[in-house]
């Protein structure tokens, strides 16, 4: 919908930098919040440029350079997917449900490294020993993830590896992943700022990533449980069909959207399902 | 920052106590009982989520069940910070309801009023002084003529 001239006038009266922010934000309240964050986090000589970039739908996280994730800050850079609140939510739920002494965990398609770094942080807080590794196909993602680990005092090892041709896979207890899950059809309808600025490599996937996760990681790593983020039911169904002897369930996020497929050999992870 | 006004009246020093900003009563977060609150994360309507959209806001809404007080906070980009801040705001409101006179909210509001008053008093004094100075101009200054400057401009 078109932004009304009245709203633009109203925004200009509050602050001259506000009208351009109406386009990506659609509401005055949200535009004001973003302007507040821009002026709080960037030096004054960068404000005009930041507002201009944002008005062209560039994600605020690329402009400010970070995204809060749990109580951590994750660096964000073009070419790597920005962490989402839905991911933060299931990672917190998962960590709260773990009660063992020690876990060996692998994160596949790690991107910025937000999942393993937050898990490491939360498990440490709960006094649980963990040994976490992660990989991604993109070298710029691996580099950013390593920077993020350093920034958050985490000793996770990040390597470059291809899910479809995995090399040197170890043994793990738990596998987690947020693979690309937007189908080609859905891609046409996604948020403008995602489509224009975030990497397709981290976004587009049908069911091939879930098939590869099962065949190339879950089975050979001999893990007992996994949590994979997803976007539609057929992705959960394929996992279920490939692992007929496992307990498989799904989890909705707090917006009531289907968000994860969860599997475990015993029933330990099934409390996460809803 | 204005930290109370000192008036010297007949040798007596009087303090108009405006509490210092770091000397305010603590935020009464002990009044929050997690079992009494209903927490909601408002993401702005339904629709696609996950990788399909990239939101920057993370609004937190708290409802205090015993009193029915509802507060929201979205001042930060971080949900964790907003949750903490919302609890502080809620605690102040509960305290105000229980003991209006000694509550932090009352002290803070009172401080704001006092600071504003002292600011406007100070401004009034300043302009009064300026007006007085204007009425009796400095004669020496007025009569100074820059002869050289005059010469060069001609």
Short mmCIF file of C-alpha atoms in Angstrom, two decimals:
data_model
loop_
_atom_site.label_atom_id
_atom_site.label_comp_id
_atom_site.label_asym_id
_atom_site.label_seq_id
_atom_site.Cartn_x
_atom_site.Cartn_y
_atom_site.Cartn_z
CA UNK A 1 0.00 0.00 0.00
CA UNK A 2 1.08 3.53 -0.71
CA UNK A 3 2.30 5.68 2.18
CA UNK A 4 -0.09 8.62 2.53
CA UNK A 5 1.26 12.17 2.05
CA UNK A 6 -0.29 13.02 5.40
CA UNK A 7 1.88 10.43 7.16
CA UNK A 8 4.97 11.68 5.33
CA UNK A 9 4.21 15.27 6.43
CA UNK A 10 3.63 14.12 9.96
CA UNK A 11 6.96 12.24 9.95
CA UNK A 12 8.84 15.25 8.57
CA UNK A 13 7.54 17.42 11.38
CA UNK A 14 9.07 15.06 13.93
CA UNK A 15 12.41 14.60 12.18
CA UNK A 16 13.65 15.22 8.64
CA UNK A 17 15.32 11.81 8.59
CA UNK A 18 12.06 10.03 9.35
CA UNK A 19 10.10 10.07 6.02
CA UNK A 20 12.52 7.79 4.08
CA UNK A 21 12.29 5.20 6.88
CA UNK A 22 8.51 4.94 6.37
CA UNK A 23 9.01 2.88 3.19
CA UNK A 24 10.67 -0.20 4.71
CA UNK A 25 8.80 0.14 8.01
CA UNK A 26 5.25 1.02 6.89
CA UNK A 27 4.37 2.62 10.23
CA UNK A 28 5.46 5.83 11.93
CA UNK A 29 6.03 4.08 15.26
CA UNK A 30 8.37 1.49 13.78
CA UNK A 31 10.20 4.13 11.70
CA UNK A 32 10.79 6.18 14.84
CA UNK A 33 12.22 3.17 16.62
CA UNK A 34 14.63 2.45 13.77
CA UNK A 35 15.73 6.09 13.67
CA UNK A 36 16.35 5.92 17.41
CA UNK A 37 18.55 2.83 16.98
CA UNK A 38 20.43 4.41 14.06
CA UNK A 39 21.16 7.57 16.06
CA UNK A 40 22.09 5.59 19.17
CA UNK A 41 24.42 3.14 17.48
CA UNK A 42 26.07 5.15 14.69
CA UNK A 43 28.11 8.38 14.82
CA UNK A 44 26.17 11.48 13.58
CA UNK A 45 28.15 11.74 10.33
CA UNK A 46 26.75 8.35 9.23
CA UNK A 47 23.07 8.99 9.97
CA UNK A 48 22.07 10.41 6.58
CA UNK A 49 23.79 7.59 4.68
CA UNK A 50 22.29 4.94 6.99
CA UNK A 51 18.76 6.34 6.49
CA UNK A 52 19.31 6.37 2.73
CA UNK A 53 20.47 2.75 2.70
CA UNK A 54 17.52 1.70 4.86
CA UNK A 55 15.05 3.52 2.60
CA UNK A 56 16.31 1.28 -0.23
CA UNK A 57 15.21 -1.71 1.90
CA UNK A 58 18.68 -2.76 3.07
CA UNK A 59 18.26 -4.73 6.33
CA UNK A 60 18.93 -2.58 9.40
CA UNK A 61 21.20 -5.35 10.73
CA UNK A 62 23.61 -4.95 7.79
CA UNK A 63 23.64 -1.17 8.31
CA UNK A 64 24.24 -1.33 12.07
CA UNK A 65 26.45 -4.41 11.70
CA UNK A 66 24.80 -6.65 14.28
CA UNK A 67 21.68 -8.36 15.57
CA UNK A 68 20.91 -9.20 19.22
CA UNK A 69 20.43 -12.95 19.66
CA UNK A 70 19.46 -14.06 23.15
CA UNK A 71 21.65 -11.91 25.34
CA UNK A 72 24.45 -12.00 22.77
CA UNK A 73 25.29 -9.72 19.88
CA UNK A 74 25.89 -11.39 16.52
CA UNK A 75 27.81 -9.54 13.81
CA UNK A 76 25.97 -9.32 10.47
CA UNK A 77 27.41 -8.74 7.04
CA UNK A 78 26.06 -8.95 3.47
CA UNK A 79 26.38 -12.47 2.11
CA UNK A 80 25.39 -14.13 5.38
CA UNK A 81 21.83 -14.69 6.65
CA UNK A 82 20.69 -12.45 9.52
CA UNK A 83 19.66 -14.40 12.66
CA UNK A 84 15.87 -14.57 13.17
CA UNK A 85 13.88 -14.37 16.40
CA UNK A 86 12.23 -17.73 15.62
CA UNK A 87 15.65 -19.39 15.66
CA UNK A 88 16.52 -17.66 18.93
CA UNK A 89 13.28 -18.98 20.38
CA UNK A 90 13.79 -22.66 19.54
CA UNK A 91 17.46 -22.58 20.53
CA UNK A 92 16.44 -21.28 23.98
CA UNK A 93 13.70 -23.91 24.31
CA UNK A 94 16.13 -26.66 23.30
CA UNK A 95 18.84 -25.56 25.74
CA UNK A 96 16.33 -25.31 28.59
CA UNK A 97 15.17 -28.86 27.92
CA UNK A 98 18.63 -30.42 28.02
CA UNK A 99 19.44 -32.03 31.35
CA UNK A 100 22.38 -34.34 30.66
CA UNK A 101 25.97 -33.86 31.78
CA UNK A 102 27.75 -33.53 28.52
CA UNK A 103 26.87 -33.16 24.84
CA UNK A 104 28.72 -33.28 21.58
CA UNK A 105 26.81 -31.09 19.16
CA UNK A 106 27.10 -30.29 15.44
CA UNK A 107 25.43 -27.34 13.71
CA UNK A 108 25.06 -27.68 9.93
CA UNK A 109 24.63 -24.61 7.65
CA UNK A 110 25.70 -22.39 10.51
CA UNK A 111 25.79 -19.04 8.67
CA UNK A 112 26.69 -16.33 11.19
CA UNK A 113 27.27 -19.02 13.83
CA UNK A 114 24.41 -17.71 15.96
CA UNK A 115 22.98 -21.13 16.88
CA UNK A 116 26.13 -22.84 18.23
CA UNK A 117 27.38 -19.66 19.94
CA UNK A 118 24.09 -19.13 21.79
CA UNK A 119 23.90 -22.84 22.67
CA UNK A 120 27.44 -22.75 24.04
CA UNK A 121 26.56 -19.66 26.10
CA UNK A 122 23.27 -21.04 27.46
CA UNK A 123 24.64 -24.49 28.26
CA UNK A 124 27.60 -22.95 30.10
CA UNK A 125 25.11 -20.91 32.16
CA UNK A 126 23.32 -24.10 33.11
CA UNK A 127 26.55 -25.87 34.01
CA UNK A 128 26.31 -28.36 31.16
CA UNK A 129 29.50 -29.39 29.46
CA UNK A 130 29.36 -29.14 25.68
CA UNK A 131 31.64 -29.65 22.75
CA UNK A 132 30.18 -27.87 19.73
CA UNK A 133 31.30 -27.88 16.12
CA UNK A 134 29.74 -26.21 13.11
CA UNK A 135 30.17 -25.98 9.36
CA UNK A 136 28.93 -24.01 6.38
CA UNK A 137 29.57 -24.16 2.65
CA UNK A 138 30.24 -20.44 2.37
CA UNK A 139 33.75 -19.23 3.26
CA UNK A 140 32.49 -15.75 4.16
CA UNK A 141 30.00 -17.30 6.58
CA UNK A 142 32.74 -19.38 8.22
CA UNK A 143 34.92 -16.29 8.57
CA UNK A 144 32.06 -14.27 10.13
CA UNK A 145 31.13 -17.15 12.44
CA UNK A 146 34.72 -17.31 13.70
CA UNK A 147 34.64 -13.56 14.40
CA UNK A 148 31.35 -13.99 16.23
CA UNK A 149 32.77 -16.79 18.37
CA UNK A 150 35.74 -14.61 19.29
CA UNK A 151 33.49 -11.65 20.11
CA UNK A 152 31.38 -13.81 22.40
CA UNK A 153 34.29 -15.70 24.00
CA UNK A 154 33.23 -19.01 22.57
CA UNK A 155 35.62 -21.78 21.59
CA UNK A 156 33.52 -23.46 18.91
CA UNK A 157 35.38 -24.74 15.87
CA UNK A 158 33.96 -23.61 12.53
CA UNK A 159 34.99 -25.28 9.31
CA UNK A 160 34.02 -25.12 5.67
CA UNK A 161 32.19 -28.23 4.54
CA UNK A 162 29.52 -29.18 2.00
CA UNK A 163 26.37 -30.88 3.31
CA UNK A 164 25.96 -32.74 0.00
CA UNK A 165 29.53 -34.09 0.10
CA UNK A 166 30.47 -34.14 3.77
CA UNK A 167 34.15 -34.72 4.59
CA UNK A 168 35.57 -35.82 7.98
CA UNK A 169 32.30 -36.20 9.87
CA UNK A 170 32.76 -37.07 13.54
CA UNK A 171 30.38 -38.66 16.03
CA UNK A 172 27.84 -36.41 17.74
CA UNK A 173 24.99 -36.63 20.24
CA UNK A 174 22.84 -33.85 18.81
CA UNK A 175 22.58 -32.33 15.32
CA UNK A 176 20.99 -28.89 14.85
CA UNK A 177 20.48 -26.98 11.63
CA UNK A 178 18.71 -24.03 10.05
CA UNK A 179 19.13 -24.94 6.38
CA UNK A 180 17.69 -22.93 3.46
CA UNK A 181 13.97 -23.78 3.40
CA UNK A 182 12.12 -21.27 1.23
CA UNK A 183 10.74 -22.99 -1.87
CA UNK A 184 11.13 -21.36 -5.30
CA UNK A 185 7.38 -20.62 -5.37
CA UNK A 186 7.43 -18.99 -1.94
CA UNK A 187 10.54 -16.99 -2.82
CA UNK A 188 8.42 -14.65 -4.97
CA UNK A 189 6.35 -13.66 -1.92
CA UNK A 190 9.02 -13.09 0.74
CA UNK A 191 9.92 -9.75 2.39
CA UNK A 192 11.43 -7.17 0.04
CA UNK A 193 14.49 -6.54 2.16
CA UNK A 194 15.19 -10.29 2.41
CA UNK A 195 14.84 -10.78 -1.34
CA UNK A 196 16.94 -7.78 -2.29
CA UNK A 197 19.77 -8.15 0.20
CA UNK A 198 20.07 -11.56 1.85
CA UNK A 199 21.91 -14.41 0.07
CA UNK A 200 19.79 -16.84 -1.96
CA UNK A 201 22.32 -19.51 -1.00
CA UNK A 202 21.03 -19.33 2.58
CA UNK A 203 17.34 -19.08 1.67
CA UNK A 204 16.21 -21.30 -1.19
CA UNK A 205 15.64 -25.01 -0.65
CA UNK A 206 12.83 -27.53 -1.06
CA UNK A 207 13.42 -30.86 0.68
CA UNK A 208 16.94 -31.68 -0.57
CA UNK A 209 18.63 -30.19 2.50
CA UNK A 210 16.54 -32.36 4.84
CA UNK A 211 17.28 -35.49 2.81
CA UNK A 212 20.99 -34.67 2.90
CA UNK A 213 20.85 -33.93 6.64
CA UNK A 214 19.39 -37.36 7.31
CA UNK A 215 21.57 -39.37 4.89
CA UNK A 216 24.87 -37.51 5.21
CA UNK A 217 24.81 -36.36 8.86
CA UNK A 218 22.16 -37.89 11.14
CA UNK A 219 22.75 -41.54 10.21
CA UNK A 220 26.57 -41.57 9.84
CA UNK A 221 27.16 -39.43 12.96
CA UNK A 222 25.15 -41.90 15.08
CA UNK A 223 23.47 -39.00 16.90
CA UNK A 224 20.53 -39.68 19.22
CA UNK A 225 18.57 -36.47 18.57
CA UNK A 226 18.21 -33.55 16.15
CA UNK A 227 16.35 -30.27 15.69
CA UNK A 228 16.01 -28.74 12.22
CA UNK A 229 14.27 -25.45 11.50
CA UNK A 230 11.87 -25.59 8.54
CA UNK A 231 9.27 -23.69 6.56
CA UNK A 232 6.63 -26.19 5.49
CA UNK A 233 5.01 -29.53 6.30
CA UNK A 234 6.51 -31.46 3.37
CA UNK A 235 9.98 -30.86 4.83
CA UNK A 236 8.88 -32.48 8.09
CA UNK A 237 7.22 -35.32 6.18
CA UNK A 238 10.36 -36.21 4.25
CA UNK A 239 12.37 -36.46 7.49
CA UNK A 240 9.68 -38.68 8.99
CA UNK A 241 9.63 -40.96 5.94
CA UNK A 242 13.42 -41.34 5.93
CA UNK A 243 13.62 -42.26 9.62
CA UNK A 244 10.70 -44.66 10.21
CA UNK A 245 12.10 -46.06 13.47
CA UNK A 246 12.71 -42.67 15.12
CA UNK A 247 10.36 -40.55 17.21
CA UNK A 248 9.63 -37.56 14.99
CA UNK A 249 7.58 -34.50 15.92
CA UNK A 250 7.17 -30.85 15.01
CA UNK A 251 7.30 -27.58 16.94
CA UNK A 252 5.39 -24.37 16.27
CA UNK A 253 6.88 -20.97 17.05
CA UNK A 254 5.03 -18.44 19.23
CA UNK A 255 3.43 -16.98 16.07
CA UNK A 256 1.81 -20.40 15.55
CA UNK A 257 3.84 -21.10 12.41
CA UNK A 258 5.34 -24.57 11.88
CA UNK A 259 9.01 -24.03 12.70
CA UNK A 260 10.98 -27.18 13.55
CA UNK A 261 11.15 -30.89 12.95
CA UNK A 262 12.48 -32.76 15.95
CA UNK A 263 13.70 -36.32 16.10
CA UNK A 264 15.13 -38.59 18.73
CA UNK A 265 15.88 -42.28 19.14
CA UNK A 266 14.62 -42.26 22.71
CA UNK A 267 11.74 -39.97 23.70
CA UNK A 268 13.90 -37.31 25.35
CA UNK A 269 13.26 -34.50 22.86
CA UNK A 270 9.55 -35.14 22.35
CA UNK A 271 8.62 -32.71 25.14
CA UNK A 272 9.66 -29.91 22.76
CA UNK A 273 6.94 -30.84 20.27
CA UNK A 274 3.59 -29.09 20.20
CA UNK B 1 23.05 18.86 35.31
CA UNK B 2 21.26 20.71 38.05
CA UNK B 3 21.82 19.21 41.45
CA UNK B 4 19.71 21.25 43.83
CA UNK B 5 19.88 25.00 44.25
CA UNK B 6 21.76 26.76 46.94
CA UNK B 7 20.30 30.06 48.06
CA UNK B 8 22.32 32.22 50.38
CA UNK B 9 19.73 34.06 52.42
CA UNK B 10 21.11 36.17 55.23
CA UNK B 11 24.07 33.91 55.81
CA UNK B 12 21.91 30.80 55.97
CA UNK B 13 22.51 28.25 53.27
CA UNK B 14 19.26 26.60 52.27
CA UNK B 15 19.09 23.44 50.21
CA UNK B 16 16.19 22.77 47.92
CA UNK B 17 16.71 19.06 47.74
CA UNK B 18 16.48 17.68 44.29
CA UNK B 19 17.75 14.14 44.66
CA UNK B 20 20.74 13.29 42.50
CA UNK B 21 19.97 11.04 39.58
CA UNK B 22 22.12 8.27 41.03
CA UNK B 23 20.57 8.67 44.51
CA UNK B 24 17.01 7.74 43.53
CA UNK B 25 15.32 4.81 45.24
CA UNK B 26 16.12 1.47 43.58
CA UNK B 27 13.82 -0.03 40.97
CA UNK B 28 11.53 -2.29 43.02
CA UNK B 29 12.13 -5.39 40.92
CA UNK B 30 11.66 -7.59 44.01
CA UNK B 31 7.92 -6.96 43.63
CA UNK B 32 7.85 -9.05 40.46
CA UNK B 33 6.80 -12.61 40.95
CA UNK B 34 7.33 -14.47 37.68
CA UNK B 35 4.28 -16.64 38.39
CA UNK B 36 2.02 -13.58 38.47
CA UNK B 37 2.93 -12.33 35.02
CA UNK B 38 1.84 -13.28 31.57
CA UNK B 39 4.50 -12.53 28.98
CA UNK B 40 3.81 -12.03 25.28
CA UNK B 41 6.13 -11.28 22.40
CA UNK B 42 4.38 -9.11 19.88
CA UNK B 43 5.76 -9.47 16.39
CA UNK B 44 3.16 -7.37 14.62
CA UNK B 45 0.43 -9.49 13.08
CA UNK B 46 0.39 -12.97 11.65
CA UNK B 47 1.88 -13.98 8.33
CA UNK B 48 5.06 -15.58 7.12
CA UNK B 49 8.00 -15.84 9.47
CA UNK B 50 11.39 -17.47 9.74
CA UNK B 51 13.74 -16.90 6.83
CA UNK B 52 10.96 -15.25 4.78
CA UNK B 53 10.94 -12.02 6.73
CA UNK B 54 13.47 -10.00 8.64
CA UNK B 55 12.03 -8.08 11.55
CA UNK B 56 13.92 -5.51 13.56
CA UNK B 57 11.45 -5.05 16.42
CA UNK B 58 10.88 -7.25 19.42
CA UNK B 59 8.08 -5.89 21.54
CA UNK B 60 7.45 -7.42 24.94
CA UNK B 61 4.11 -7.19 26.72
CA UNK B 62 3.65 -8.07 30.37
CA UNK B 63 0.36 -8.51 32.14
CA UNK B 64 0.36 -8.57 35.93
CA UNK B 65 -2.51 -10.91 36.70
CA UNK B 66 -3.32 -9.83 40.33
CA UNK B 67 -3.62 -6.11 39.45
CA UNK B 68 -4.41 -6.28 35.74
CA UNK B 69 -1.61 -3.81 34.93
CA UNK B 70 -0.33 -4.19 31.36
CA UNK B 71 2.98 -2.73 30.24
CA UNK B 72 4.83 -2.99 26.95
CA UNK B 73 8.40 -2.22 25.97
CA UNK B 74 10.18 -2.17 22.64
CA UNK B 75 12.85 0.45 23.24
CA UNK B 76 15.75 -1.87 22.38
CA UNK B 77 16.52 -4.15 19.43
CA UNK B 78 17.23 -6.89 21.92
CA UNK B 79 14.31 -8.92 23.24
CA UNK B 80 16.25 -9.76 26.41
CA UNK B 81 16.77 -6.06 27.18
CA UNK B 82 13.11 -5.30 26.47
CA UNK B 83 12.02 -8.10 28.82
CA UNK B 84 14.19 -6.70 31.59
CA UNK B 85 13.05 -3.13 31.01
CA UNK B 86 9.36 -4.15 30.90
CA UNK B 87 9.77 -5.84 34.30
CA UNK B 88 11.30 -2.68 35.75
CA UNK B 89 8.42 -0.54 34.47
CA UNK B 90 5.86 -3.02 35.78
CA UNK B 91 7.57 -3.14 39.20
CA UNK B 92 7.42 0.67 39.47
CA UNK B 93 3.71 0.65 38.64
CA UNK B 94 2.95 -2.06 41.20
CA UNK B 95 4.88 -0.14 43.86
CA UNK B 96 3.01 3.05 43.00
CA UNK B 97 -0.27 1.20 43.44
CA UNK B 98 0.77 -0.21 46.83
CA UNK B 99 2.42 2.83 48.37
CA UNK B 100 2.00 5.91 46.17
CA UNK B 101 3.85 8.33 48.45
CA UNK B 102 7.10 6.50 48.93
CA UNK B 103 7.24 4.81 45.55
CA UNK B 104 10.09 5.31 43.14
CA UNK B 105 7.64 6.48 40.48
CA UNK B 106 6.46 9.30 42.78
CA UNK B 107 10.02 10.34 43.62
CA UNK B 108 11.03 10.32 39.96
CA UNK B 109 7.97 12.32 38.89
CA UNK B 110 8.56 14.80 41.73
CA UNK B 111 12.20 15.14 40.69
CA UNK B 112 11.19 15.86 37.10
CA UNK B 113 8.85 18.63 38.23
CA UNK B 114 11.50 20.16 40.50
CA UNK B 115 14.19 20.04 37.81
CA UNK B 116 11.85 21.73 35.37
CA UNK B 117 10.96 24.43 37.91
CA UNK B 118 14.57 25.13 38.76
CA UNK B 119 15.44 25.30 35.07
CA UNK B 120 12.75 27.86 34.37
CA UNK B 121 13.73 29.85 37.48
CA UNK B 122 17.34 29.86 36.36
CA UNK B 123 16.34 30.95 32.87
CA UNK B 124 14.14 33.72 34.28
CA UNK B 125 17.04 34.97 36.40
CA UNK B 126 19.38 34.90 33.41
CA UNK B 127 17.07 36.95 31.17
CA UNK B 128 16.29 39.37 33.96
CA UNK B 129 20.02 39.97 34.42
CA UNK B 130 20.51 40.40 30.66
CA UNK B 131 17.66 42.88 30.51
CA UNK B 132 19.18 44.87 33.37
CA UNK B 133 22.56 44.97 31.64
CA UNK B 134 20.94 46.23 28.47
CA UNK B 135 19.32 49.11 30.29
CA UNK B 136 22.62 50.47 31.59
CA UNK B 137 25.03 49.93 28.73
CA UNK B 138 28.78 49.93 29.23
CA UNK B 139 29.73 53.48 28.21
CA UNK B 140 33.40 52.70 27.54
CA UNK B 141 32.54 49.98 25.09
CA UNK B 142 30.02 52.05 23.19
CA UNK B 143 32.38 54.92 22.55
CA UNK B 144 35.30 52.90 21.28
CA UNK B 145 35.82 53.68 17.63
CA UNK B 146 38.10 51.57 15.54
CA UNK B 147 39.86 54.27 13.57
CA UNK B 148 42.08 51.98 11.53
CA UNK B 149 39.20 49.74 10.52
CA UNK B 150 37.31 52.78 9.40
CA UNK B 151 40.28 53.91 7.34
CA UNK B 152 40.65 50.66 5.45
CA UNK B 153 37.03 50.25 4.55
CA UNK B 154 36.90 53.66 2.88
#
